[in-house]
PDB file of C-alpha atoms and ligand atoms in Angstrom:
ATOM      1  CA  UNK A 327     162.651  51.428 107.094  1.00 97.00           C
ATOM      2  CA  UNK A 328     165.921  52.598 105.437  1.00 97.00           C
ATOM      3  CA  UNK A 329     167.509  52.865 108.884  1.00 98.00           C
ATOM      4  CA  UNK A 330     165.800  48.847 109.568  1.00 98.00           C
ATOM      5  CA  UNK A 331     167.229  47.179 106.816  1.00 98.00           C
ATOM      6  CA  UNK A 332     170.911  49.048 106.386  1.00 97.00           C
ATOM      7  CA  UNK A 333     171.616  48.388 109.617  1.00 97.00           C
ATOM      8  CA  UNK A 334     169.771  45.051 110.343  1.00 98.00           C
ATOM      9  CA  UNK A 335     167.963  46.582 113.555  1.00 98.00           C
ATOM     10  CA  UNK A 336     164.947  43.698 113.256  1.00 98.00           C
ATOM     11  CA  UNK A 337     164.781  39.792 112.537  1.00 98.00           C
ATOM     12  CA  UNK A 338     161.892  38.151 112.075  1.00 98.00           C
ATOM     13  CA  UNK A 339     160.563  36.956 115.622  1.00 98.00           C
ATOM     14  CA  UNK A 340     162.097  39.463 117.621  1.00 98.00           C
ATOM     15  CA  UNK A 341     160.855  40.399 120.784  1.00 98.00           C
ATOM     16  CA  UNK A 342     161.105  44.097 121.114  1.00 98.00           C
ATOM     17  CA  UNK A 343     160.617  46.372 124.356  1.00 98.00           C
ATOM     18  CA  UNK A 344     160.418  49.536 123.152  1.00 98.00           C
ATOM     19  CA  UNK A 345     160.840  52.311 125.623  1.00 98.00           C
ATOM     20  CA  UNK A 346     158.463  55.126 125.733  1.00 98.00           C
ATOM     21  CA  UNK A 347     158.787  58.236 127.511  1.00 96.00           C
ATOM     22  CA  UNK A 348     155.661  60.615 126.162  1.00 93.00           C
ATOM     23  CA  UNK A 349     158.446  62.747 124.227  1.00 94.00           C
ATOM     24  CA  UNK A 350     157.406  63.246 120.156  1.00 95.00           C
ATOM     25  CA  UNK A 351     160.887  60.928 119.305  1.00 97.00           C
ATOM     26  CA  UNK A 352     159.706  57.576 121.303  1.00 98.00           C
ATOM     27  CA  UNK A 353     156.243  58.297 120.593  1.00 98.00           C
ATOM     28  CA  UNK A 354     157.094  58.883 116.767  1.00 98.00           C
ATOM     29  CA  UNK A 355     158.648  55.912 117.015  1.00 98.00           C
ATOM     30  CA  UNK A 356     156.055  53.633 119.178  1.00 98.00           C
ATOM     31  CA  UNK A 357     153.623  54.569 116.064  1.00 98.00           C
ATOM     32  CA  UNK A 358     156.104  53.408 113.391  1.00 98.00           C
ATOM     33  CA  UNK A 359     156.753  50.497 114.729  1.00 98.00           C
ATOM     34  CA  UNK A 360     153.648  49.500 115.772  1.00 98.00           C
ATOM     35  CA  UNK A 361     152.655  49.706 112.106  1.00 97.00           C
ATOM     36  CA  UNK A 362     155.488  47.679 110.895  1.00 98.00           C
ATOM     37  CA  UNK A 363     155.076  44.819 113.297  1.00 97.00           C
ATOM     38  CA  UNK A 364     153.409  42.809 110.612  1.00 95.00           C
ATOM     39  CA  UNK A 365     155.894  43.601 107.465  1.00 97.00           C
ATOM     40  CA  UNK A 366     159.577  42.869 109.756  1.00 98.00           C
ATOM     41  CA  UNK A 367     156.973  39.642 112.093  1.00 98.00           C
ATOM     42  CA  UNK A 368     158.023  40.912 115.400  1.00 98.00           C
ATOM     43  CA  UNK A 369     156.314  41.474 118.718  1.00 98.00           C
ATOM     44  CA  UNK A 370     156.375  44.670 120.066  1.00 98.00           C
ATOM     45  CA  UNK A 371     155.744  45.814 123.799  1.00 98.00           C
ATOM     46  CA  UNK A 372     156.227  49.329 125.838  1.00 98.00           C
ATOM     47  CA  UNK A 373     157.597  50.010 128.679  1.00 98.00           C
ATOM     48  CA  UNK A 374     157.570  53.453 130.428  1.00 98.00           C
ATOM     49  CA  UNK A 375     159.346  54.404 133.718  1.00 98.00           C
ATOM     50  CA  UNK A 376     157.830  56.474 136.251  1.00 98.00           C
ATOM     51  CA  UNK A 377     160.448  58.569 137.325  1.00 98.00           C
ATOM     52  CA  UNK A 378     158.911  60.247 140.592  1.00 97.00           C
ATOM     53  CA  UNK A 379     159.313  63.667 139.064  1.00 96.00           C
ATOM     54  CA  UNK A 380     156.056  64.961 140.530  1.00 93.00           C
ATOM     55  CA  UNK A 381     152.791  65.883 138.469  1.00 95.00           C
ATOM     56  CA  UNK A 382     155.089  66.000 135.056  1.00 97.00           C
ATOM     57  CA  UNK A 383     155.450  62.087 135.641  1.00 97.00           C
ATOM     58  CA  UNK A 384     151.551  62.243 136.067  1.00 97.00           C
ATOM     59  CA  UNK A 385     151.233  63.755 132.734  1.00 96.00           C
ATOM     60  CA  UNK A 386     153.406  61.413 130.588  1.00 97.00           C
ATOM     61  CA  UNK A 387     152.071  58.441 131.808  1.00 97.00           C
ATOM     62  CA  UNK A 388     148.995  59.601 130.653  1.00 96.00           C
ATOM     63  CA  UNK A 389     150.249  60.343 127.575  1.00 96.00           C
ATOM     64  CA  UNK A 390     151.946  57.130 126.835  1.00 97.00           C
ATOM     65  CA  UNK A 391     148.890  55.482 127.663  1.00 98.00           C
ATOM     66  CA  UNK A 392     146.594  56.670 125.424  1.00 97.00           C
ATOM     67  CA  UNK A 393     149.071  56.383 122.833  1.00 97.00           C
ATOM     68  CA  UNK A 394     149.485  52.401 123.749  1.00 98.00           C
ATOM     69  CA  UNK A 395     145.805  52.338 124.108  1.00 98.00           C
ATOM     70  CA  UNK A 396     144.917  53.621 120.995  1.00 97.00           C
ATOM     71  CA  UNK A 397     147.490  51.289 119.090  1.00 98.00           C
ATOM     72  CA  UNK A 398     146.682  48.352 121.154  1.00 98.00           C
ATOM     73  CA  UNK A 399     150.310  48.011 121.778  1.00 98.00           C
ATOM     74  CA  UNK A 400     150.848  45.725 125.601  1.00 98.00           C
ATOM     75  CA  UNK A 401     152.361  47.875 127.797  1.00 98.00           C
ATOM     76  CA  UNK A 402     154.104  48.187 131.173  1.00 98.00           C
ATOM     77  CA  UNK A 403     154.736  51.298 133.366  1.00 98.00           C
ATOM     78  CA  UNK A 404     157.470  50.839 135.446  1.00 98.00           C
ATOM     79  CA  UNK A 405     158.392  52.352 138.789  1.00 98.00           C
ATOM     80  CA  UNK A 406     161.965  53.741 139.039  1.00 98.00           C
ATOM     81  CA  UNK A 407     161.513  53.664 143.516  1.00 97.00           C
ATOM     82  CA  UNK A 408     160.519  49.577 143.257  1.00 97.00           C
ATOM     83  CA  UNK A 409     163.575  49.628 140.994  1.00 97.00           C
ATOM     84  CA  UNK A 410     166.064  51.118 142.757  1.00 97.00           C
ATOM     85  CA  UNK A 411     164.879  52.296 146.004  1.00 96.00           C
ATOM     86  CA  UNK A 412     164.742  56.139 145.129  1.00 96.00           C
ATOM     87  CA  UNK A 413     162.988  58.526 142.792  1.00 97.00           C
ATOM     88  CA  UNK A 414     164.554  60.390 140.666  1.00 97.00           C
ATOM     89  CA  UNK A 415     163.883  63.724 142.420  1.00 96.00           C
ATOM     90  CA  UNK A 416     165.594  61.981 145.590  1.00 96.00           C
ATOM     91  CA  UNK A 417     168.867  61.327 143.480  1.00 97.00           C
ATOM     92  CA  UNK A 418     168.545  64.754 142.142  1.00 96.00           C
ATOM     93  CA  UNK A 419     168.359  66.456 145.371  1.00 94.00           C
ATOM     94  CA  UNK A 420     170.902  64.277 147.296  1.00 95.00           C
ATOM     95  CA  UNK A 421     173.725  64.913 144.856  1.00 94.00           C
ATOM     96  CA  UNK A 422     173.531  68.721 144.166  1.00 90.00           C
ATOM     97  CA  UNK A 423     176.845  68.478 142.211  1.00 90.00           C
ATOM     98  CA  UNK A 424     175.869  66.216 139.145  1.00 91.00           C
ATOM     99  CA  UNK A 425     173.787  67.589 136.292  1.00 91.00           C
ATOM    100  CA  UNK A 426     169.703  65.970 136.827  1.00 94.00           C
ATOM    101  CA  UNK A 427     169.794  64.649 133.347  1.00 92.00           C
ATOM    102  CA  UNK A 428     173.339  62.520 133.873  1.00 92.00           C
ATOM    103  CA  UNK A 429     171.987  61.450 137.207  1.00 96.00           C
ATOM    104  CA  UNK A 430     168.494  60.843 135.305  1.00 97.00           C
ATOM    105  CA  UNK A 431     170.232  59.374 131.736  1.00 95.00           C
ATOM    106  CA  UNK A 432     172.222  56.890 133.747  1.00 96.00           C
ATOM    107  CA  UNK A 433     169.447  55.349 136.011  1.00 98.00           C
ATOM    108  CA  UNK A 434     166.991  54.813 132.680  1.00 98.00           C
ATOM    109  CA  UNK A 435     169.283  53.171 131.229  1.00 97.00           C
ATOM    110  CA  UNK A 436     169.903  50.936 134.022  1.00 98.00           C
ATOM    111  CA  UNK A 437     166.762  50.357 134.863  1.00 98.00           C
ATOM    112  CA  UNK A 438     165.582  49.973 130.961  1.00 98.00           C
ATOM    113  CA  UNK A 439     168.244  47.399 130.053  1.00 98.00           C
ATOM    114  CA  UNK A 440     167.324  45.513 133.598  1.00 98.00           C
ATOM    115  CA  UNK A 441     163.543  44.983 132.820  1.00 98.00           C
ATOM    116  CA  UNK A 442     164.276  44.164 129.061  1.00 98.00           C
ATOM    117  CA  UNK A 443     166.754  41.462 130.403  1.00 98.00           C
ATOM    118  CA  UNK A 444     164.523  40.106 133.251  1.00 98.00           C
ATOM    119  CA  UNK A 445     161.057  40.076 130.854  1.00 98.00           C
ATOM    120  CA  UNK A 446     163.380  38.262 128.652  1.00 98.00           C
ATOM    121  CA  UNK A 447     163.691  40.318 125.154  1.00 98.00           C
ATOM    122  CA  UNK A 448     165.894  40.440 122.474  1.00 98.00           C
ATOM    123  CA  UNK A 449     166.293  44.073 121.318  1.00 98.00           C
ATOM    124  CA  UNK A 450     165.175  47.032 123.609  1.00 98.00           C
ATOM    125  CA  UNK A 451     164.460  50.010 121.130  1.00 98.00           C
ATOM    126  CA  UNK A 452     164.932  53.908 121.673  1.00 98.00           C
ATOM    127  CA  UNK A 453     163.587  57.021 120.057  1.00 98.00           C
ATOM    128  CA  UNK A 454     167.377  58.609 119.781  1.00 97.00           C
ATOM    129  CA  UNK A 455     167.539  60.638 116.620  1.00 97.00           C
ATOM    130  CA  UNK A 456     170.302  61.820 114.422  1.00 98.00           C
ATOM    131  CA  UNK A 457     170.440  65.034 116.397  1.00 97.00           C
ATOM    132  CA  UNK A 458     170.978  63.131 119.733  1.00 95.00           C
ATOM    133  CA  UNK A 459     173.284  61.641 118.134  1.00 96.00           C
ATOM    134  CA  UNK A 460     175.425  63.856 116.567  1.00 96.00           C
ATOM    135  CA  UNK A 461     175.368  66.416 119.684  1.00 94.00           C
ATOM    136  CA  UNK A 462     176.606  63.280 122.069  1.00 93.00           C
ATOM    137  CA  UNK A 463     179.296  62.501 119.265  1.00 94.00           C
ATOM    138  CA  UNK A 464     180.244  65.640 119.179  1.00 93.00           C
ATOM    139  CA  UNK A 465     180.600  66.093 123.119  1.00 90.00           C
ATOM    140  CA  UNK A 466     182.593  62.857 123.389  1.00 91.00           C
ATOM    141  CA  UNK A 467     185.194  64.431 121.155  1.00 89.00           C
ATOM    142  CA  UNK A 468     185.479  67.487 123.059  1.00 90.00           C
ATOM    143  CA  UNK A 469     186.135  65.130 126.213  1.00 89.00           C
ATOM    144  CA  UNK A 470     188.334  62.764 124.387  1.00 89.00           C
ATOM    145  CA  UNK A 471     185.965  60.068 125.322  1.00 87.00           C
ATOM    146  CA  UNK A 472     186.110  58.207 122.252  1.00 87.00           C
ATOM    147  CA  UNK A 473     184.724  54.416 123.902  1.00 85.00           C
ATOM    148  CA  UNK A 474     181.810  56.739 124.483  1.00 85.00           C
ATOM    149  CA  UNK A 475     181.196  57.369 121.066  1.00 91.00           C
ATOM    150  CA  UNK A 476     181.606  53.283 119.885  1.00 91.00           C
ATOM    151  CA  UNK A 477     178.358  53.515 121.391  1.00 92.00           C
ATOM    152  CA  UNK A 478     176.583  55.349 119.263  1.00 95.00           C
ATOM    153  CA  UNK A 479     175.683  52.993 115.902  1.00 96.00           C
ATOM    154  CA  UNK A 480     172.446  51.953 115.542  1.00 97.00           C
ATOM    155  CA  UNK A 481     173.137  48.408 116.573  1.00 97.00           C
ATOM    156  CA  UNK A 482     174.741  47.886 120.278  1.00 96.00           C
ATOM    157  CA  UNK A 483     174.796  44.457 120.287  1.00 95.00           C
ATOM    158  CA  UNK A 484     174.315  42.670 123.569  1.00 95.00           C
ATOM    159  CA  UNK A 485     176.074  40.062 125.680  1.00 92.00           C
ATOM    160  CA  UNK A 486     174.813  38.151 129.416  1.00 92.00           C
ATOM    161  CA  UNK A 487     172.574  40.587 131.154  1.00 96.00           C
ATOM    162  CA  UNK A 488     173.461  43.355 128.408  1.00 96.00           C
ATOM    163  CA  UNK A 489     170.134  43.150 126.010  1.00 98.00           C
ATOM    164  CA  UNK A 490     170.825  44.690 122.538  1.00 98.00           C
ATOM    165  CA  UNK A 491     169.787  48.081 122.039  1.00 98.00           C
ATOM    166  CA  UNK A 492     167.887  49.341 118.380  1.00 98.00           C
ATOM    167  CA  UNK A 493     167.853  53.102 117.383  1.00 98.00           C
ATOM    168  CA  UNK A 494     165.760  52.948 114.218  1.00 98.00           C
ATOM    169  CA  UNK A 495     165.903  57.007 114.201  1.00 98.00           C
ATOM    170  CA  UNK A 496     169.463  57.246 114.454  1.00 98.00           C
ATOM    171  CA  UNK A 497     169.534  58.524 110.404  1.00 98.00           C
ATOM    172  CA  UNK A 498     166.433  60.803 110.950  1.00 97.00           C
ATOM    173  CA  UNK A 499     166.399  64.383 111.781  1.00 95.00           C
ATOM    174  CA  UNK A 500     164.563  65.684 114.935  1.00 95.00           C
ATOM    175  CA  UNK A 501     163.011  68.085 112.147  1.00 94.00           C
ATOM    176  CA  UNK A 502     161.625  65.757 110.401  1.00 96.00           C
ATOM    177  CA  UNK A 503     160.309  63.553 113.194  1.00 97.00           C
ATOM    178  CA  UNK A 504     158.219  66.730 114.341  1.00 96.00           C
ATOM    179  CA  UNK A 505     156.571  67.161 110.901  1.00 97.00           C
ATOM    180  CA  UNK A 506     156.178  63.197 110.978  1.00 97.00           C
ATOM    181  CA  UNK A 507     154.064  63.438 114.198  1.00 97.00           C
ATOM    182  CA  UNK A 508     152.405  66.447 113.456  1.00 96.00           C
ATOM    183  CA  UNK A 509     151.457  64.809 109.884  1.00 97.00           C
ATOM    184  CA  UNK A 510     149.854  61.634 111.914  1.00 96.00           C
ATOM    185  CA  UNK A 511     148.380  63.614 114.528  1.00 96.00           C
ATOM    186  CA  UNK A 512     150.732  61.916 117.264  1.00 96.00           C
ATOM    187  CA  UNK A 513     149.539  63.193 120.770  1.00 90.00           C
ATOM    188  CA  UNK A 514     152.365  63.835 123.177  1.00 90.00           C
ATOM    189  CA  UNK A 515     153.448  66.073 125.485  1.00 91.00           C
ATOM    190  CA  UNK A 516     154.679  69.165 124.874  1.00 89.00           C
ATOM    191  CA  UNK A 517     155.843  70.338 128.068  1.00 92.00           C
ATOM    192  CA  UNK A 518     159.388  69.762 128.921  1.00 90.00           C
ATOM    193  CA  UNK A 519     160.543  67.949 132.178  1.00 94.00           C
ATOM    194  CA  UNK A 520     161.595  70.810 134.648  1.00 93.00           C
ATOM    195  CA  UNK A 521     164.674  69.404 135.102  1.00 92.00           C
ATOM    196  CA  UNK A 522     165.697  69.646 131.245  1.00 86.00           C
ATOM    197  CA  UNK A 523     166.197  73.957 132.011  1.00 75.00           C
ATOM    198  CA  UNK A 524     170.053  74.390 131.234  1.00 65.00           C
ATOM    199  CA  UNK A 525     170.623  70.743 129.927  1.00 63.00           C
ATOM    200  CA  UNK A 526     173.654  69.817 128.523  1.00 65.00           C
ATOM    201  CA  UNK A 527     173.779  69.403 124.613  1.00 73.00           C
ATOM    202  CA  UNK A 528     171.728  72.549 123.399  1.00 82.00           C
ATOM    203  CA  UNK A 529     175.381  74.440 122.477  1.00 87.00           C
ATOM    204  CA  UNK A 530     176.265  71.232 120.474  1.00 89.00           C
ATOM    205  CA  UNK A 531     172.708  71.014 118.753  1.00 91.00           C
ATOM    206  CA  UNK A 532     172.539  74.911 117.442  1.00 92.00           C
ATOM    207  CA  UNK A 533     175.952  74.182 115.837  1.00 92.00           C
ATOM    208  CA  UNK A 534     175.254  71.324 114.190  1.00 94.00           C
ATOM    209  CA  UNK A 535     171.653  73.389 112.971  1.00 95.00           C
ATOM    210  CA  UNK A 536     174.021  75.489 111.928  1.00 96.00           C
ATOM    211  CA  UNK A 537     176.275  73.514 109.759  1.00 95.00           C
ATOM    212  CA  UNK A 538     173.294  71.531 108.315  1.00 95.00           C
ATOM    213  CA  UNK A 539     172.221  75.347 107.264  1.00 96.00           C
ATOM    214  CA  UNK A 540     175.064  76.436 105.791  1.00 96.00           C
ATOM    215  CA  UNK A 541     176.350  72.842 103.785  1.00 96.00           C
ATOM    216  CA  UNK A 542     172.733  70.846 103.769  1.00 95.00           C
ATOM    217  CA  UNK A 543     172.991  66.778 104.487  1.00 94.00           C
ATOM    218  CA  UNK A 544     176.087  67.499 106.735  1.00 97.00           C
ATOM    219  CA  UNK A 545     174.461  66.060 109.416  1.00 97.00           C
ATOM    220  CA  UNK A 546     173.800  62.872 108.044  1.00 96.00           C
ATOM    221  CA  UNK A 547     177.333  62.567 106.259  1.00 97.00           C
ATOM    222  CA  UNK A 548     178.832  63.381 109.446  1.00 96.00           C
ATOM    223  CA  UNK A 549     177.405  60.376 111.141  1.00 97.00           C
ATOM    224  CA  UNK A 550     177.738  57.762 108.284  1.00 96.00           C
ATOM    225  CA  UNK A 551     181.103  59.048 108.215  1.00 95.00           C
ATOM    226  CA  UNK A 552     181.946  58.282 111.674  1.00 95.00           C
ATOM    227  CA  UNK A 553     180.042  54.477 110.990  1.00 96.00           C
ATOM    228  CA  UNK A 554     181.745  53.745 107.877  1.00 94.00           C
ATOM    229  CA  UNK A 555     185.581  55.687 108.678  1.00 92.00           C
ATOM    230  CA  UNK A 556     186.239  56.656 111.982  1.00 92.00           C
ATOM    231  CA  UNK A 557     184.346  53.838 114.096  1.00 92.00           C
ATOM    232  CA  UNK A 558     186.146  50.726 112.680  1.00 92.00           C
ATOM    233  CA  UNK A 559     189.592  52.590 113.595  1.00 90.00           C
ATOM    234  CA  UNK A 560     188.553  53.215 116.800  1.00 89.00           C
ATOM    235  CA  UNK A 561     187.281  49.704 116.964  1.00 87.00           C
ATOM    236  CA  UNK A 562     190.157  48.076 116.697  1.00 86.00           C
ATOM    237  CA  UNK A 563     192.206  50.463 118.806  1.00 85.00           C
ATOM    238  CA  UNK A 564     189.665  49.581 121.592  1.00 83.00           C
ATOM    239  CA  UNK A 565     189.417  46.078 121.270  1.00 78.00           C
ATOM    240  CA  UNK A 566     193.231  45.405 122.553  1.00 64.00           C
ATOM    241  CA  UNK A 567     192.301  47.612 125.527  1.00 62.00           C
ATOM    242  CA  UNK A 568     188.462  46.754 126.367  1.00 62.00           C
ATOM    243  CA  UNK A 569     188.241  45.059 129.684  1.00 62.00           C
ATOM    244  CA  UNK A 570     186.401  41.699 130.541  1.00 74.00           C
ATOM    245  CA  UNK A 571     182.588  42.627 131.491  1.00 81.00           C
ATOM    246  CA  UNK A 572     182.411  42.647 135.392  1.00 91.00           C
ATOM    247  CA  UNK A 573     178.979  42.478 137.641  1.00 95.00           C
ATOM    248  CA  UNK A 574     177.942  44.551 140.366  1.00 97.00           C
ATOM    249  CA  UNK A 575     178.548  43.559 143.761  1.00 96.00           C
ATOM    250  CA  UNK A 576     174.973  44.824 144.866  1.00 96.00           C
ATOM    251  CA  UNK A 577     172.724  43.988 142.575  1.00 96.00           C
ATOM    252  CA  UNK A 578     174.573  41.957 139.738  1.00 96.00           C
ATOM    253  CA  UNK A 579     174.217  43.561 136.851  1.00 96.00           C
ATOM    254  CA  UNK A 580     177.268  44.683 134.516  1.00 94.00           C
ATOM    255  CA  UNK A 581     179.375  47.242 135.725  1.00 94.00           C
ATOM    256  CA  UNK A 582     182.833  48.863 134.081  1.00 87.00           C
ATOM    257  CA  UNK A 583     183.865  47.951 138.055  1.00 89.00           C
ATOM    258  CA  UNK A 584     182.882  46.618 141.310  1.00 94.00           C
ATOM    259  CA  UNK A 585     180.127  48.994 141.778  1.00 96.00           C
ATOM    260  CA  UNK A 586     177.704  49.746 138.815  1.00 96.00           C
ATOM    261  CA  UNK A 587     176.882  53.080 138.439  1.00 96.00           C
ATOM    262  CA  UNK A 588     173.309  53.498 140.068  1.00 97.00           C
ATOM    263  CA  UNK A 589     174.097  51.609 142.975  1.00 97.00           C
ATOM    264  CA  UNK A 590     176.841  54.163 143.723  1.00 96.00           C
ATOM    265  CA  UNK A 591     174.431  56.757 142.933  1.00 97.00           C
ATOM    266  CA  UNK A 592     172.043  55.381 145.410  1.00 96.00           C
ATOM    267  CA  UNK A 593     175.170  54.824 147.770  1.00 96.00           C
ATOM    268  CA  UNK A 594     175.877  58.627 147.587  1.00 95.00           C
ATOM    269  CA  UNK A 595     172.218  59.849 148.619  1.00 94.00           C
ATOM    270  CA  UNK A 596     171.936  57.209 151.125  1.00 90.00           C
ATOM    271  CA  UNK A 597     175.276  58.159 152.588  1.00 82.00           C
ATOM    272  CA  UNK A 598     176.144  54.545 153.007  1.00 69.00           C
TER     273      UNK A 598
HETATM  274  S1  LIG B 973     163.588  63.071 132.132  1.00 85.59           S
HETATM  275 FE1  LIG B 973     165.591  62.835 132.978  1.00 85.59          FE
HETATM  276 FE2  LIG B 973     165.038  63.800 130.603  1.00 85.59          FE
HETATM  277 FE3  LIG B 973     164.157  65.079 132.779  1.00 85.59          FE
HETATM  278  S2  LIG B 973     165.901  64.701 134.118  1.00 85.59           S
HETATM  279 FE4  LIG B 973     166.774  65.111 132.115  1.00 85.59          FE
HETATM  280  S3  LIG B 973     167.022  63.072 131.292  1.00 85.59           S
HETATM  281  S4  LIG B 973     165.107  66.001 131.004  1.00 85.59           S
HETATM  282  S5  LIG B 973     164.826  63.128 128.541  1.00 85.59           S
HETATM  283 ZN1  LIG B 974     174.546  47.692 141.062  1.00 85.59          ZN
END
């Protein structure tokens, strides 16, 4: 709720798609904001993509489901082949050279923001916490990829066929999500996606556990500092230089050029 109101994540009357992938953070979060639907007046519905990543999609679905069920929250599962054409275990295998969970990361989101914009929402909300944060902060500095990081405040407003994105966990600690869920009883699954072996981002996450050991609440100060310092600078810098939105050629949604992202993707395992 502190996350809600500072940052103005929900208006009253908001359609909300919230996007649930059996994980504790978006189920965490289905259960929260299921129960504040009547305090903030907004409607809340969840979608879940079926990635085609063989019996482990099996198993979230049927997570997610019981979850919805139980919380008579309306719900959608959505298939990432009617989508796009191709699993995610046939983009995986037909581009060897690209970590699974960029290949993966950029396709959801593609395919989330699509559905939100064609069912017509206002806000699609995410279960990304502080510690997702922080580690993808802290891997666009490495890279120098500071547009990257603009991206990361609570509130990504949208524009056209861009719907705006909510993180009301952005301000909470995987840590205390876990205790959250395991407080409520939340039923999810524990088993990890076999394609999240070697991921990206668990370097970046044991030293941040590490500075929040040594100097507690650096975590959070680290990321309001970014907000309330860092971000406007790098606003402004970026706002001279930030390009026009353009649309895909394919399938006409936005894209930083010609080509969005997943139809090159698809391009590349299709061998167009
Ligand atoms: S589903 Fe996809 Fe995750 Fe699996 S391939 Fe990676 S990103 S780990 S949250
Ligand atoms: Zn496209």
């Amino acid at each position: 709720m502190r996350t809600i109101e500072r940052y103005k994540l929900i208006n009253p009357g908001d359609k909300i798609l919230i996007a649930v992938s059996g994980g504790k953070d978006s189920l965490v979060l289905l259960h929260i904001l299921s129960e504040l639907r009547k305090k903030y007046n907004f409607y809340l519905k969840g979608v879940t993509i079926d990635l085609g990543i063989g019996d482990y999609s099996k198993r979230y679905i049927e997570k997610v489901e019981e979850n919805y069920e139980e919380l008579k929250v309306e719900y959608e599962i959505v298939n990432v082949k009617d989508e796009i054409g191709l699993t995610i275990s046939d983009a995986v295998k037909g581009i060897r050279r690209r970590a699974p969970c960029s290949i993966c990361g950029t396709i959801k989101r593609y395919v989330l923001n699509k559905v939100a914009y064609e069912w017509k929402f206002d806000k699609l909300a995410t279960g990304h916490n502080l510690d997702d944060i922080l580690s993808v902060l802290l891997r666009s500095y490495v890279r120098g990829d500071y547009q990257q990081a603009l991206k990361l405040y609570p509130l990504l407003p949208g524009r056209d066929k861009l719907v705006t994105k909510i993180r009301p966990l952005a301000e909470t600690p995987e840590s205390d999500i876990a205790l959250y869920g395991k407080i409520k009883g939340i039923n999810f699954l524990e088993e990890k996606c076999p394609y999240s072996v070697n991921s990206k981002g668990l370097v970046h996450r044991e030293m941040l556990d590490i500075l929040e050991r040594e100097s507690p609440s650096s975590k959070l100060s680290m990321l309001r500092s970014f907000y309330n310092v860092y971000m406007p600078a790098l606003e402004s810098y970026y706002s001279e230089k930030s390009a026009e939105l353009k649309y895909c050629k394919y399938c006409g949604m936005p894209a930083s050029d010609d080509t969005c992202s997943v139809c090159k993707i698809v391009a590349r395992v299709r061998k167009y």
